[in-house]
Amino acid sequence: MIQTDICIIGAGPVGLFAVFEAGLLKMRCHLIDVLPQVGGQLSEIYPHKPIYDIPGYPIVKAQELIDNQMEQIKPFSPTFTLGERVERVEKQEDGSYIVITSDNTHVHCQAIAIAGGLGCFEPRKPELEGVDTFERKGIDYMVKNPETYRDKTLVIAGGGDSALDWTIFLSDIAKKVTLVHRSDSFRGAPDSADKVYDLAQKGKIDLLLSHNLLSAHGNGSLSHVKLSNKSKEELLLEADYLIPLYGLTPKLGPIADWGLNIDKNAIEVNTFDYSTNVERIYAIGDINTYPGKLKLILCGYHEATLMVQSAFKYVYPDQKLSFKYTTVNGVNAF
């Protein structure tokens, strides 16, 4: 039996930051993640993806952010169970919980923080003839190593932040980048969209708006992608790689059976402290929902900070939370 104060389900950036905030309040954390390494989606799906909205970092790669956070929480000695999925929780007579994983690991804790991102996820695939034939043979649903695409001809499809960010980043690596989007406007950050438009005007990328993917072609590996425009005219593009970035399909998995209030695969929370309808269980990051919710890492950091303040009362019921300076890595902090 692993003993801890807060059991955090999910070892992505928000879960890791919760460790830091809990550590400042002298609370121990144990993290459980179904992935074999920490970092969540940032490490598993797009470790080299540039991130632009972290304070103090004009640009930071996803894996670099995770590495920095791991360094940040070292003083608090968190423990980890990786490569196991949380299957169920059992409430004890004193209000605490035992969290049980798929490999029968038992964690006893005073509070649970669900920081599972999108839960169990898989990429949304395009309705594209031949998509199954060329998966891992020219069709990639995520960018794991940008160097794979150096001096290659790429077609990127999508209109969200990932499609925009990777178009910008890979424009300096690939031989040619074409961004295809079925609409005439983007869903991603306006600043990123402006950068994409600027790259198109300068001739660094090709931009095809109001175009749809039709089919993939090649002999053993991808060589061409067929598109159509609003007028149903067809266009055949040369492509070494097609990267459809249509987001992820979230699945909550066993969490859906814990009696939590669920709305469209997200857990409803109280924004006072990001608690759920089940006592001592919180949800932070992309896995929660509330009016005005934004799925940003930065917002998850805020939620984690308020969550640990609330969880303090379960860990130290006889103490009143007070703010005093302490020293972490030689730096004064609350």
Short mmCIF file of C-alpha atoms in Angstrom, two decimals:
data_model
loop_
_atom_site.label_atom_id
_atom_site.label_comp_id
_atom_site.label_asym_id
_atom_site.label_seq_id
_atom_site.Cartn_x
_atom_site.Cartn_y
_atom_site.Cartn_z
CA MET A 1 0.00 0.00 0.00
CA ILE A 2 1.45 3.33 -1.11
CA GLN A 3 0.70 6.09 1.40
CA THR A 4 0.39 9.70 0.22
CA ASP A 5 -1.60 12.87 0.84
CA ILE A 6 -2.92 13.59 -2.65
CA CYS A 7 -3.19 11.01 -5.40
CA ILE A 8 -2.95 12.74 -8.76
CA ILE A 9 -4.36 10.83 -11.72
CA GLY A 10 -2.43 12.07 -14.72
CA ALA A 11 1.23 13.10 -14.95
CA GLY A 12 0.93 15.80 -17.57
CA PRO A 13 1.93 19.45 -17.06
CA VAL A 14 -1.08 20.28 -14.86
CA GLY A 15 -0.61 17.23 -12.65
CA LEU A 16 3.08 18.03 -12.27
CA PHE A 17 2.37 21.63 -11.31
CA ALA A 18 -0.10 20.42 -8.68
CA VAL A 19 2.83 18.55 -7.11
CA PHE A 20 4.75 21.81 -6.83
CA GLU A 21 1.86 23.73 -5.27
CA ALA A 22 1.08 20.87 -2.88
CA GLY A 23 4.74 20.66 -1.91
CA LEU A 24 4.76 24.29 -0.87
CA LEU A 25 2.01 23.35 1.60
CA LYS A 26 3.94 20.32 2.90
CA MET A 27 1.69 17.79 1.18
CA ARG A 28 3.00 14.63 -0.47
CA CYS A 29 1.83 13.51 -3.91
CA HIS A 30 1.74 10.23 -5.78
CA LEU A 31 0.99 10.35 -9.51
CA ILE A 32 -0.55 7.60 -11.64
CA ASP A 33 -0.53 7.65 -15.43
CA VAL A 34 -1.45 5.06 -18.05
CA LEU A 35 1.44 6.25 -20.21
CA PRO A 36 4.90 4.78 -19.59
CA GLN A 37 6.48 8.18 -18.96
CA VAL A 38 5.52 11.50 -17.41
CA GLY A 39 4.43 14.40 -19.58
CA GLY A 40 1.00 13.31 -20.79
CA GLN A 41 0.12 14.40 -24.31
CA LEU A 42 3.11 16.74 -24.44
CA SER A 43 5.59 13.87 -24.21
CA GLU A 44 3.56 11.16 -25.92
CA ILE A 45 2.08 13.00 -28.89
CA TYR A 46 4.07 16.15 -29.63
CA PRO A 47 7.28 16.42 -27.58
CA HIS A 48 8.83 18.81 -30.11
CA LYS A 49 5.74 21.00 -30.51
CA PRO A 50 6.46 24.68 -29.85
CA ILE A 51 4.34 26.26 -27.12
CA TYR A 52 3.98 30.04 -27.09
CA ASP A 53 1.69 30.90 -24.16
CA ILE A 54 3.72 29.97 -21.07
CA PRO A 55 4.71 33.09 -19.07
CA GLY A 56 8.41 33.82 -19.26
CA TYR A 57 8.92 31.63 -22.34
CA PRO A 58 8.47 33.31 -25.72
CA ILE A 59 8.71 29.77 -27.08
CA VAL A 60 9.31 26.45 -25.32
CA LYS A 61 9.10 22.94 -26.74
CA ALA A 62 6.63 20.61 -25.08
CA GLN A 63 9.20 18.15 -23.76
CA GLU A 64 11.42 20.98 -22.52
CA LEU A 65 8.50 22.30 -20.49
CA ILE A 66 7.96 18.86 -18.92
CA ASP A 67 11.67 18.50 -18.18
CA ASN A 68 11.68 21.88 -16.45
CA GLN A 69 8.63 20.97 -14.38
CA MET A 70 10.24 17.71 -13.28
CA GLU A 71 13.25 19.71 -12.13
CA GLN A 72 10.94 22.13 -10.32
CA ILE A 73 9.24 19.40 -8.26
CA LYS A 74 12.39 17.47 -7.33
CA PRO A 75 12.61 19.04 -3.83
CA PHE A 76 9.21 17.54 -2.97
CA SER A 77 10.12 13.94 -3.92
CA PRO A 78 6.87 12.88 -5.58
CA THR A 79 6.37 9.19 -6.35
CA PHE A 80 4.99 7.70 -9.55
CA THR A 81 3.10 4.68 -10.86
CA LEU A 82 3.44 4.71 -14.66
CA GLY A 83 2.02 2.44 -17.33
CA GLU A 84 -1.04 1.59 -15.23
CA ARG A 85 -4.62 2.77 -15.54
CA VAL A 86 -6.72 3.69 -12.52
CA GLU A 87 -9.63 1.27 -12.43
CA ARG A 88 -11.56 2.16 -9.28
CA VAL A 89 -11.55 4.08 -6.03
CA GLU A 90 -12.76 2.83 -2.66
CA LYS A 91 -13.87 5.32 -0.01
CA GLN A 92 -12.80 4.51 3.55
CA GLU A 93 -14.72 5.10 6.79
CA ASP A 94 -12.59 8.15 7.63
CA GLY A 95 -13.34 9.75 4.26
CA SER A 96 -9.99 8.89 2.69
CA TYR A 97 -9.64 6.83 -0.49
CA ILE A 98 -7.81 3.80 -1.79
CA VAL A 99 -7.05 4.13 -5.49
CA ILE A 100 -6.60 0.82 -7.33
CA THR A 101 -4.92 0.43 -10.72
CA SER A 102 -5.10 -2.12 -13.53
CA ASP A 103 -2.01 -3.85 -12.11
CA ASN A 104 -3.53 -3.95 -8.61
CA THR A 105 -1.37 -1.15 -7.22
CA HIS A 106 -3.08 0.34 -4.14
CA VAL A 107 -2.62 3.99 -3.16
CA HIS A 108 -4.08 5.33 0.08
CA CYS A 109 -4.70 9.09 0.00
CA GLN A 110 -6.70 11.84 1.66
CA ALA A 111 -7.77 13.50 -1.60
CA ILE A 112 -7.79 12.71 -5.33
CA ALA A 113 -6.98 15.12 -8.13
CA ILE A 114 -7.98 13.97 -11.61
CA ALA A 115 -5.61 15.64 -14.06
CA GLY A 116 -6.05 13.20 -16.89
CA GLY A 117 -6.12 15.68 -19.77
CA LEU A 118 -8.49 14.30 -22.35
CA GLY A 119 -8.56 10.94 -20.61
CA CYS A 120 -7.86 7.96 -22.84
CA PHE A 121 -7.59 9.49 -26.29
CA GLU A 122 -7.11 8.66 -29.94
CA PRO A 123 -6.64 10.96 -32.93
CA ARG A 124 -9.64 11.94 -35.03
CA LYS A 125 -9.11 10.46 -38.46
CA PRO A 126 -10.16 12.21 -41.66
CA GLU A 127 -12.82 10.77 -43.93
CA LEU A 128 -10.23 9.94 -46.53
CA GLU A 129 -10.15 7.12 -49.06
CA GLY A 130 -7.01 5.07 -48.48
CA VAL A 131 -6.33 6.39 -44.99
CA ASP A 132 -5.82 2.93 -43.49
CA THR A 133 -3.49 1.88 -46.29
CA PHE A 134 -0.98 4.66 -45.66
CA GLU A 135 -1.01 4.96 -41.88
CA ARG A 136 2.65 4.91 -40.76
CA LYS A 137 3.54 4.86 -44.46
CA GLY A 138 3.19 8.58 -45.02
CA ILE A 139 0.10 9.46 -42.97
CA ASP A 140 0.96 10.58 -39.43
CA TYR A 141 -1.54 11.83 -36.85
CA MET A 142 1.09 13.44 -34.64
CA VAL A 143 4.54 14.94 -35.00
CA LYS A 144 6.93 13.05 -32.75
CA ASN A 145 10.22 14.08 -34.35
CA PRO A 146 10.30 17.09 -36.71
CA GLU A 147 13.55 15.84 -38.23
CA THR A 148 11.53 13.08 -39.89
CA TYR A 149 10.15 15.75 -42.21
CA ARG A 150 13.37 17.56 -43.06
CA ASP A 151 13.53 18.31 -46.80
CA LYS A 152 10.25 16.47 -47.34
CA THR A 153 7.03 17.62 -49.03
CA LEU A 154 4.28 17.90 -46.43
CA VAL A 155 0.53 18.38 -46.51
CA ILE A 156 -0.86 19.43 -43.12
CA ALA A 157 -4.65 19.36 -42.67
CA GLY A 158 -6.58 21.18 -39.97
CA GLY A 159 -7.55 24.58 -38.68
CA GLY A 160 -6.79 24.47 -34.95
CA ASP A 161 -3.78 25.43 -32.89
CA SER A 162 -1.81 22.25 -33.60
CA ALA A 163 -2.17 22.61 -37.37
CA LEU A 164 -1.17 26.27 -37.24
CA ASP A 165 1.76 25.78 -34.85
CA TRP A 166 3.21 22.85 -36.77
CA THR A 167 2.81 24.66 -40.08
CA ILE A 168 4.82 27.56 -38.69
CA PHE A 169 7.47 25.34 -37.15
CA LEU A 170 7.89 22.91 -40.05
CA SER A 171 8.05 25.67 -42.65
CA ASP A 172 11.74 26.04 -41.72
CA ILE A 173 12.43 22.29 -41.86
CA ALA A 174 10.44 20.75 -44.70
CA LYS A 175 11.14 21.24 -48.40
CA LYS A 176 7.53 22.33 -48.92
CA VAL A 177 4.52 22.71 -46.63
CA THR A 178 0.93 22.97 -47.77
CA LEU A 179 -1.74 23.71 -45.16
CA VAL A 180 -5.22 22.51 -46.11
CA HIS A 181 -8.33 23.59 -44.22
CA ARG A 182 -11.95 22.86 -45.07
CA SER A 183 -13.13 26.29 -43.89
CA ASP A 184 -12.11 29.80 -44.92
CA SER A 185 -11.10 30.77 -41.38
CA PHE A 186 -9.12 29.18 -38.56
CA ARG A 187 -10.17 28.03 -35.08
CA GLY A 188 -6.70 28.51 -33.63
CA ALA A 189 -5.10 31.52 -31.97
CA PRO A 190 -5.43 34.69 -34.10
CA ASP A 191 -1.72 35.44 -33.73
CA SER A 192 -0.80 32.01 -35.09
CA ALA A 193 -3.27 32.45 -37.95
CA ASP A 194 -1.67 35.80 -38.79
CA LYS A 195 1.75 34.13 -38.91
CA VAL A 196 0.43 31.45 -41.28
CA TYR A 197 -1.11 34.07 -43.57
CA ASP A 198 2.20 35.95 -43.55
CA LEU A 199 4.14 32.79 -44.46
CA ALA A 200 1.73 32.19 -47.34
CA GLN A 201 2.10 35.74 -48.63
CA LYS A 202 5.88 35.40 -48.54
CA GLY A 203 5.70 32.12 -50.47
CA LYS A 204 7.15 30.02 -47.64
CA ILE A 205 4.06 27.79 -47.53
CA ASP A 206 1.05 27.06 -49.70
CA LEU A 207 -2.33 27.75 -48.09
CA LEU A 208 -5.46 26.06 -49.42
CA LEU A 209 -8.63 27.20 -47.65
CA SER A 210 -12.10 25.80 -48.32
CA HIS A 211 -10.54 22.52 -49.52
CA ASN A 212 -11.39 18.99 -48.43
CA LEU A 213 -9.27 15.84 -48.41
CA LEU A 214 -10.59 13.19 -50.77
CA SER A 215 -8.09 10.36 -51.11
CA ALA A 216 -4.51 9.23 -50.57
CA HIS A 217 -2.40 7.60 -53.28
CA GLY A 218 0.94 5.87 -53.61
CA ASN A 219 2.73 2.61 -54.29
CA GLY A 220 3.59 1.14 -50.91
CA SER A 221 4.01 4.60 -49.37
CA LEU A 222 2.21 7.91 -49.77
CA SER A 223 3.05 9.97 -52.85
CA HIS A 224 -0.02 12.12 -53.58
CA VAL A 225 -3.13 13.50 -51.87
CA LYS A 226 -6.28 14.39 -53.78
CA LEU A 227 -8.34 17.43 -52.68
CA SER A 228 -11.48 19.20 -53.81
CA ASN A 229 -12.57 22.84 -53.47
CA LYS A 230 -15.97 24.48 -53.08
CA SER A 231 -16.63 24.12 -56.79
CA LYS A 232 -15.96 20.36 -56.57
CA GLU A 233 -12.83 20.81 -58.68
CA GLU A 234 -10.20 18.23 -57.84
CA LEU A 235 -6.52 18.86 -57.20
CA LEU A 236 -3.70 16.32 -56.85
CA LEU A 237 -0.85 17.34 -54.54
CA GLU A 238 2.53 15.68 -54.26
CA ALA A 239 3.14 14.61 -50.65
CA ASP A 240 5.77 12.59 -48.86
CA TYR A 241 3.69 12.96 -45.71
CA LEU A 242 0.12 13.88 -44.86
CA ILE A 243 -0.40 15.08 -41.28
CA PRO A 244 -4.12 15.42 -40.42
CA LEU A 245 -4.37 17.37 -37.15
CA TYR A 246 -8.07 17.20 -36.34
CA GLY A 247 -7.68 16.85 -32.59
CA LEU A 248 -8.33 13.92 -30.30
CA THR A 249 -11.39 11.88 -29.42
CA PRO A 250 -11.56 11.79 -25.61
CA LYS A 251 -12.72 8.81 -23.58
CA LEU A 252 -12.99 9.00 -19.80
CA GLY A 253 -12.58 5.27 -19.28
CA PRO A 254 -13.36 3.90 -15.77
CA ILE A 255 -13.59 7.45 -14.35
CA ALA A 256 -17.02 7.69 -15.97
CA ASP A 257 -18.31 5.11 -13.46
CA TRP A 258 -17.26 6.95 -10.28
CA GLY A 259 -20.52 8.85 -9.78
CA LEU A 260 -19.09 12.14 -11.03
CA ASN A 261 -21.23 14.66 -12.86
CA ILE A 262 -20.19 14.36 -16.51
CA ASP A 263 -20.95 16.72 -19.39
CA LYS A 264 -19.76 15.70 -22.86
CA ASN A 265 -16.88 13.56 -21.63
CA ALA A 266 -15.71 16.24 -19.18
CA ILE A 267 -16.10 16.40 -15.40
CA GLU A 268 -18.17 19.24 -13.98
CA VAL A 269 -16.44 21.19 -11.20
CA ASN A 270 -17.01 24.06 -8.80
CA THR A 271 -14.70 26.90 -9.82
CA PHE A 272 -14.23 27.91 -6.17
CA ASP A 273 -11.76 25.05 -5.72
CA TYR A 274 -12.29 22.74 -8.74
CA SER A 275 -13.98 20.12 -6.59
CA THR A 276 -16.40 17.65 -8.13
CA ASN A 277 -19.77 16.56 -6.77
CA VAL A 278 -17.96 13.72 -4.94
CA GLU A 279 -16.28 14.81 -1.71
CA ARG A 280 -12.46 14.90 -1.77
CA ILE A 281 -12.28 14.34 -5.54
CA TYR A 282 -11.12 17.26 -7.69
CA ALA A 283 -10.65 17.62 -11.44
CA ILE A 284 -8.13 20.01 -13.00
CA GLY A 285 -6.94 20.71 -16.52
CA ASP A 286 -8.53 19.65 -19.79
CA ILE A 287 -10.59 16.90 -18.17
CA ASN A 288 -12.90 19.32 -16.36
CA THR A 289 -15.61 21.67 -17.55
CA TYR A 290 -17.30 24.81 -16.24
CA PRO A 291 -18.78 28.00 -17.74
CA GLY A 292 -16.06 29.89 -19.58
CA LYS A 293 -13.65 26.93 -19.59
CA LEU A 294 -10.53 27.34 -21.74
CA LYS A 295 -8.40 24.28 -22.45
CA LEU A 296 -5.03 25.90 -21.88
CA ILE A 297 -2.09 24.65 -19.84
CA LEU A 298 -1.97 28.05 -18.15
CA CYS A 299 -5.58 27.70 -16.96
CA GLY A 300 -4.81 24.22 -15.63
CA TYR A 301 -1.96 25.66 -13.55
CA HIS A 302 -4.41 28.12 -11.96
CA GLU A 303 -6.88 25.33 -11.24
CA ALA A 304 -4.16 23.18 -9.65
CA THR A 305 -3.15 26.05 -7.36
CA LEU A 306 -6.66 26.53 -6.00
CA MET A 307 -7.26 22.79 -5.76
CA VAL A 308 -4.36 22.14 -3.37
CA GLN A 309 -5.47 25.01 -1.15
CA SER A 310 -8.80 23.22 -0.73
CA ALA A 311 -7.29 19.74 -0.31
CA PHE A 312 -5.16 21.02 2.59
CA LYS A 313 -8.10 20.69 4.98
CA TYR A 314 -8.32 16.94 4.37
CA VAL A 315 -4.60 16.37 4.87
CA TYR A 316 -4.25 18.64 7.91
CA PRO A 317 -7.77 18.88 9.41
CA ASP A 318 -6.50 20.39 12.66
CA GLN A 319 -4.45 23.13 11.02
CA LYS A 320 -5.50 26.41 9.51
CA LEU A 321 -3.92 27.24 6.17
CA SER A 322 -1.57 30.21 6.55
CA PHE A 323 0.92 31.73 4.17
CA LYS A 324 4.53 31.87 5.21
CA TYR A 325 7.69 32.18 3.20
CA THR A 326 9.68 29.02 2.66
CA THR A 327 12.74 28.35 0.55
CA VAL A 328 12.66 26.14 -2.54
CA ASN A 329 15.95 25.71 -4.41
CA GLY A 330 17.28 28.79 -2.71
CA VAL A 331 14.34 30.95 -3.83
CA ASN A 332 11.74 32.43 -1.49
CA ALA A 333 8.20 31.27 -2.22
CA PHE A 334 4.86 31.22 -0.43
#
